[in-house]
Amino acid sequence: MSSELADVAPKEAGHSRSKKELEVYLQGLELDCYSIRRPSSFFENFDDPSVYHPLCRGSLKNLYKGWVQVNYVATADVGKATVLTAQNPCEWNGKTLACITCRDTGEELTKVFSKVSGISCTYTAAPLQFILRQLLTDLYHMVVLRRATSAGSWWSEEIRAFRKVLPNAVDFEQLLRTQQTGWSDRMVPNFAIQHPPRQLVLRHFYYYWVQSL
């Protein structure tokens, strides 16, 4: 399992760059049969209570500015595609599959969330870039890389290739509707509405500080 950014990731984005090094190592083993999967960003990253990042009605947050186009896929669909390609080892031997269901901006996904949740939602790029750069430099460079590749047109062919393998891959709306347990019962706290600047800095500083431990 690799990363969609493996080919273009600079050394500063070690999380993605290391995947390319693993690909090269795998290819050098001269195995009789192997294939590589390159997942994009996961839809599930929008809702991760385990690291103090739950999805709440009225608000959608991600690492990128609202206009940045980002590739997404559901984690379950990566697993399904892996099973399907493993069932055809001869066809997929030595090949790479980019696991990308769709390509959307934060603003577009916010409209989808508003539609599904039934209330108007806002989008926030969080945490602030200077906080991200100080605490998680690897993640910061990944954000910069995604912004730089946002206008790329080559992703369309990879999306078509993935949907050919898994025609029923879910988009954000379908995932929200099938996994309403949790987020449908949460609302953005009044504190977040009444004090957005203070909440944005303190809450997300704590969130990413915990992740860096």
mmCIF file of C-alpha atoms in Angstrom:
data_model
loop_
_atom_site.group_PDB
_atom_site.id
_atom_site.type_symbol
_atom_site.label_atom_id
_atom_site.label_comp_id
_atom_site.label_asym_id
_atom_site.label_seq_id
_atom_site.Cartn_x
_atom_site.Cartn_y
_atom_site.Cartn_z
ATOM 1 C CA MET A 1 0.000 0.000 0.000
ATOM 2 C CA SER A 2 1.567 3.248 -1.144
ATOM 3 C CA SER A 3 0.389 6.841 -1.684
ATOM 4 C CA GLU A 4 -1.023 8.721 -4.668
ATOM 5 C CA LEU A 5 1.684 11.363 -4.136
ATOM 6 C CA ALA A 6 4.589 8.914 -4.104
ATOM 7 C CA ASP A 7 5.987 10.003 -7.481
ATOM 8 C CA VAL A 8 5.960 13.737 -6.787
ATOM 9 C CA ALA A 9 6.552 13.986 -3.035
ATOM 10 C CA PRO A 10 9.692 15.934 -2.002
ATOM 11 C CA LYS A 11 11.968 14.625 0.726
ATOM 12 C CA GLU A 12 10.366 17.071 3.199
ATOM 13 C CA ALA A 13 7.060 15.173 2.828
ATOM 14 C CA GLY A 14 8.572 12.033 4.280
ATOM 15 C CA HIS A 15 5.226 10.329 4.899
ATOM 16 C CA SER A 16 4.513 10.187 1.156
ATOM 17 C CA ARG A 17 8.112 10.039 -0.050
ATOM 18 C CA SER A 18 8.812 6.890 1.977
ATOM 19 C CA LYS A 19 6.088 5.078 0.056
ATOM 20 C CA LYS A 20 8.007 5.551 -3.187
ATOM 21 C CA GLU A 21 11.108 4.107 -1.560
ATOM 22 C CA LEU A 22 9.078 1.071 -0.514
ATOM 23 C CA GLU A 23 7.776 0.678 -4.070
ATOM 24 C CA VAL A 24 11.321 0.683 -5.455
ATOM 25 C CA TYR A 25 12.372 -1.846 -2.815
ATOM 26 C CA LEU A 26 9.414 -4.103 -3.660
ATOM 27 C CA GLN A 27 10.155 -3.940 -7.375
ATOM 28 C CA GLY A 28 13.764 -4.899 -6.700
ATOM 29 C CA LEU A 29 12.827 -8.103 -4.883
ATOM 30 C CA GLU A 30 12.031 -9.853 -8.194
ATOM 31 C CA LEU A 31 8.880 -11.422 -6.776
ATOM 32 C CA ASP A 32 6.822 -13.731 -8.957
ATOM 33 C CA CYS A 33 3.712 -11.683 -8.359
ATOM 34 C CA TYR A 34 2.997 -8.303 -6.795
ATOM 35 C CA SER A 35 0.909 -5.183 -7.332
ATOM 36 C CA ILE A 36 0.753 -1.754 -5.745
ATOM 37 C CA ARG A 37 -2.181 0.274 -4.466
ATOM 38 C CA ARG A 38 -1.929 4.061 -4.129
ATOM 39 C CA PRO A 39 -4.789 5.436 -1.989
ATOM 40 C CA SER A 40 -5.678 9.115 -2.009
ATOM 41 C CA SER A 41 -6.949 11.067 1.007
ATOM 42 C CA PHE A 42 -9.601 9.214 2.989
ATOM 43 C CA PHE A 43 -13.131 10.526 3.459
ATOM 44 C CA GLU A 44 -12.932 9.150 6.997
ATOM 45 C CA ASN A 45 -10.355 11.809 7.922
ATOM 46 C CA PHE A 46 -13.252 14.252 8.224
ATOM 47 C CA ASP A 47 -14.581 12.292 11.201
ATOM 48 C CA ASP A 48 -12.003 10.960 13.643
ATOM 49 C CA PRO A 49 -13.131 11.354 17.286
ATOM 50 C CA SER A 50 -10.188 9.246 18.479
ATOM 51 C CA VAL A 51 -7.862 12.233 17.870
ATOM 52 C CA TYR A 52 -10.334 14.928 18.968
ATOM 53 C CA HIS A 53 -11.493 15.585 15.413
ATOM 54 C CA PRO A 54 -15.170 14.544 15.283
ATOM 55 C CA LEU A 55 -17.455 15.498 12.417
ATOM 56 C CA CYS A 56 -20.203 17.815 13.683
ATOM 57 C CA ARG A 57 -23.279 19.121 11.903
ATOM 58 C CA GLY A 58 -22.754 22.708 10.860
ATOM 59 C CA SER A 59 -19.008 22.477 10.274
ATOM 60 C CA LEU A 60 -16.565 20.698 7.980
ATOM 61 C CA LYS A 61 -12.801 20.930 8.551
ATOM 62 C CA ASN A 62 -9.768 19.738 6.655
ATOM 63 C CA LEU A 63 -6.114 20.617 6.193
ATOM 64 C CA TYR A 64 -6.593 22.400 2.876
ATOM 65 C CA LYS A 65 -7.993 25.730 1.767
ATOM 66 C CA GLY A 66 -11.563 25.540 0.544
ATOM 67 C CA TRP A 67 -10.629 25.977 -3.129
ATOM 68 C CA VAL A 68 -7.951 23.257 -3.241
ATOM 69 C CA GLN A 69 -8.991 20.175 -5.197
ATOM 70 C CA VAL A 70 -8.158 16.985 -3.331
ATOM 71 C CA ASN A 71 -8.543 13.331 -4.325
ATOM 72 C CA TYR A 72 -10.653 11.195 -2.006
ATOM 73 C CA VAL A 73 -11.598 7.573 -1.441
ATOM 74 C CA ALA A 74 -13.376 5.583 1.278
ATOM 75 C CA THR A 75 -11.126 3.198 3.198
ATOM 76 C CA ALA A 76 -13.544 0.314 2.652
ATOM 77 C CA ASP A 77 -13.318 0.831 -1.103
ATOM 78 C CA VAL A 78 -9.527 0.533 -0.995
ATOM 79 C CA GLY A 79 -9.993 -2.841 0.676
ATOM 80 C CA LYS A 80 -12.591 -3.956 -1.870
ATOM 81 C CA ALA A 81 -10.387 -2.939 -4.793
ATOM 82 C CA THR A 82 -7.453 -4.781 -3.232
ATOM 83 C CA VAL A 83 -9.496 -7.977 -3.013
ATOM 84 C CA LEU A 84 -10.710 -7.667 -6.605
ATOM 85 C CA THR A 85 -7.215 -7.116 -8.007
ATOM 86 C CA ALA A 86 -5.801 -9.925 -5.860
ATOM 87 C CA GLN A 87 -8.316 -12.255 -7.468
ATOM 88 C CA ASN A 88 -6.730 -11.484 -10.832
ATOM 89 C CA PRO A 89 -2.993 -11.780 -10.072
ATOM 90 C CA CYS A 90 -1.926 -12.357 -13.672
ATOM 91 C CA GLU A 91 -3.733 -9.260 -14.919
ATOM 92 C CA TRP A 92 -2.383 -7.017 -12.129
ATOM 93 C CA ASN A 93 1.120 -8.442 -11.705
ATOM 94 C CA GLY A 94 3.611 -5.563 -11.559
ATOM 95 C CA LYS A 95 0.904 -2.928 -11.999
ATOM 96 C CA THR A 96 -0.112 0.055 -9.872
ATOM 97 C CA LEU A 97 -3.668 1.140 -9.123
ATOM 98 C CA ALA A 98 -4.395 4.650 -7.860
ATOM 99 C CA CYS A 99 -7.370 4.402 -5.495
ATOM 100 C CA ILE A 100 -9.298 7.618 -6.182
ATOM 101 C CA THR A 101 -13.086 7.823 -6.209
ATOM 102 C CA CYS A 102 -13.525 11.542 -6.835
ATOM 103 C CA ARG A 103 -11.780 14.907 -6.794
ATOM 104 C CA ASP A 104 -13.472 17.690 -4.810
ATOM 105 C CA THR A 105 -12.764 20.961 -3.038
ATOM 106 C CA GLY A 106 -13.621 21.616 0.597
ATOM 107 C CA GLU A 107 -16.291 24.072 -0.515
ATOM 108 C CA GLU A 108 -17.932 21.422 -2.718
ATOM 109 C CA LEU A 109 -17.936 18.840 0.066
ATOM 110 C CA THR A 110 -19.409 21.399 2.470
ATOM 111 C CA LYS A 111 -22.384 21.807 0.146
ATOM 112 C CA VAL A 112 -22.811 18.041 0.151
ATOM 113 C CA PHE A 113 -22.653 17.927 3.959
ATOM 114 C CA SER A 114 -25.222 20.723 4.202
ATOM 115 C CA LYS A 115 -27.544 18.763 1.918
ATOM 116 C CA VAL A 116 -27.216 15.503 3.839
ATOM 117 C CA SER A 117 -27.332 17.017 7.346
ATOM 118 C CA GLY A 118 -30.194 19.372 6.568
ATOM 119 C CA ILE A 119 -28.525 22.477 7.997
ATOM 120 C CA SER A 120 -26.166 25.083 6.559
ATOM 121 C CA CYS A 121 -22.517 24.156 7.113
ATOM 122 C CA THR A 122 -19.305 26.164 6.976
ATOM 123 C CA TYR A 123 -15.854 25.039 5.881
ATOM 124 C CA THR A 124 -12.657 25.707 7.803
ATOM 125 C CA ALA A 125 -9.062 25.013 6.850
ATOM 126 C CA ALA A 126 -7.561 23.875 10.125
ATOM 127 C CA PRO A 127 -5.213 24.159 11.802
ATOM 128 C CA LEU A 128 -3.623 27.478 10.895
ATOM 129 C CA GLN A 129 -0.668 26.945 8.565
ATOM 130 C CA PHE A 130 1.956 28.366 10.929
ATOM 131 C CA ILE A 131 0.787 25.966 13.641
ATOM 132 C CA LEU A 132 0.933 23.010 11.270
ATOM 133 C CA ARG A 133 4.412 24.003 10.075
ATOM 134 C CA GLN A 134 5.744 24.229 13.621
ATOM 135 C CA LEU A 135 4.197 21.016 14.969
ATOM 136 C CA LEU A 136 3.992 18.648 12.016
ATOM 137 C CA THR A 137 6.367 19.722 9.257
ATOM 138 C CA ASP A 138 5.893 16.491 7.319
ATOM 139 C CA LEU A 139 2.147 17.079 7.143
ATOM 140 C CA TYR A 140 2.697 20.737 6.289
ATOM 141 C CA HIS A 141 4.745 19.839 3.213
ATOM 142 C CA MET A 142 2.091 17.345 2.153
ATOM 143 C CA VAL A 143 -0.496 20.151 2.282
ATOM 144 C CA VAL A 144 1.785 22.380 0.196
ATOM 145 C CA LEU A 145 2.243 19.547 -2.308
ATOM 146 C CA ARG A 146 -1.494 18.971 -2.679
ATOM 147 C CA ARG A 147 -2.011 22.682 -3.258
ATOM 148 C CA ALA A 148 0.671 22.642 -5.953
ATOM 149 C CA THR A 149 -0.926 19.661 -7.735
ATOM 150 C CA SER A 150 -4.487 20.906 -7.286
ATOM 151 C CA ALA A 151 -4.854 21.955 -10.922
ATOM 152 C CA GLY A 152 -3.455 18.704 -12.334
ATOM 153 C CA SER A 153 -5.559 17.129 -15.085
ATOM 154 C CA TRP A 154 -3.950 13.688 -15.064
ATOM 155 C CA TRP A 155 -6.104 12.522 -12.153
ATOM 156 C CA SER A 156 -9.193 12.063 -14.341
ATOM 157 C CA GLU A 157 -7.776 8.981 -16.044
ATOM 158 C CA GLU A 158 -6.816 7.438 -12.704
ATOM 159 C CA ILE A 159 -10.326 8.024 -11.332
ATOM 160 C CA ARG A 160 -11.802 6.278 -14.381
ATOM 161 C CA ALA A 161 -9.368 3.377 -13.953
ATOM 162 C CA PHE A 162 -10.335 2.924 -10.296
ATOM 163 C CA ARG A 163 -14.062 3.084 -11.036
ATOM 164 C CA LYS A 164 -13.543 0.471 -13.741
ATOM 165 C CA VAL A 165 -12.235 -1.872 -11.046
ATOM 166 C CA LEU A 166 -14.875 -0.808 -8.487
ATOM 167 C CA PRO A 167 -17.898 0.746 -10.246
ATOM 168 C CA ASN A 168 -19.864 1.089 -6.997
ATOM 169 C CA ALA A 169 -17.194 3.078 -5.134
ATOM 170 C CA VAL A 170 -18.958 5.539 -2.841
ATOM 171 C CA ASP A 171 -18.684 9.317 -2.942
ATOM 172 C CA PHE A 172 -18.905 11.642 0.071
ATOM 173 C CA GLU A 173 -22.699 11.897 0.016
ATOM 174 C CA GLN A 174 -23.173 8.145 -0.111
ATOM 175 C CA LEU A 175 -20.711 7.617 2.725
ATOM 176 C CA LEU A 176 -22.427 10.207 4.917
ATOM 177 C CA ARG A 177 -25.832 8.648 4.348
ATOM 178 C CA THR A 178 -24.631 5.141 5.167
ATOM 179 C CA GLN A 179 -22.627 6.139 8.253
ATOM 180 C CA GLN A 180 -24.868 8.602 10.064
ATOM 181 C CA THR A 181 -24.282 7.019 13.464
ATOM 182 C CA GLY A 182 -22.105 9.495 15.334
ATOM 183 C CA TRP A 183 -21.959 12.694 13.300
ATOM 184 C CA SER A 184 -25.749 13.018 12.994
ATOM 185 C CA ASP A 185 -25.976 13.431 16.784
ATOM 186 C CA ARG A 186 -23.233 16.051 17.055
ATOM 187 C CA MET A 187 -23.591 19.807 16.677
ATOM 188 C CA VAL A 188 -20.842 22.438 16.595
ATOM 189 C CA PRO A 189 -20.472 23.748 20.193
ATOM 190 C CA ASN A 190 -21.768 27.245 20.873
ATOM 191 C CA PHE A 191 -18.244 28.210 21.927
ATOM 192 C CA ALA A 192 -17.057 27.537 18.367
ATOM 193 C CA ILE A 193 -19.756 29.789 16.961
ATOM 194 C CA GLN A 194 -19.397 32.652 19.439
ATOM 195 C CA HIS A 195 -15.572 32.741 19.496
ATOM 196 C CA PRO A 196 -14.285 31.402 16.150
ATOM 197 C CA PRO A 197 -10.754 32.923 16.214
ATOM 198 C CA ARG A 198 -10.020 31.821 19.764
ATOM 199 C CA GLN A 199 -11.573 28.405 19.202
ATOM 200 C CA LEU A 200 -9.675 27.897 15.961
ATOM 201 C CA VAL A 201 -6.286 28.569 17.525
ATOM 202 C CA LEU A 202 -6.676 26.864 20.905
ATOM 203 C CA ARG A 203 -8.695 23.840 19.927
ATOM 204 C CA HIS A 204 -6.595 22.889 16.924
ATOM 205 C CA PHE A 205 -3.310 23.695 18.604
ATOM 206 C CA TYR A 206 -4.262 21.166 21.291
ATOM 207 C CA TYR A 207 -5.475 18.663 18.683
ATOM 208 C CA TYR A 208 -2.223 18.619 16.715
ATOM 209 C CA TRP A 209 -0.064 18.856 19.818
ATOM 210 C CA VAL A 210 -1.664 15.613 21.040
ATOM 211 C CA GLN A 211 -1.016 14.005 17.647
ATOM 212 C CA SER A 212 2.653 14.970 17.753
ATOM 213 C CA LEU A 213 3.314 13.263 21.084
#
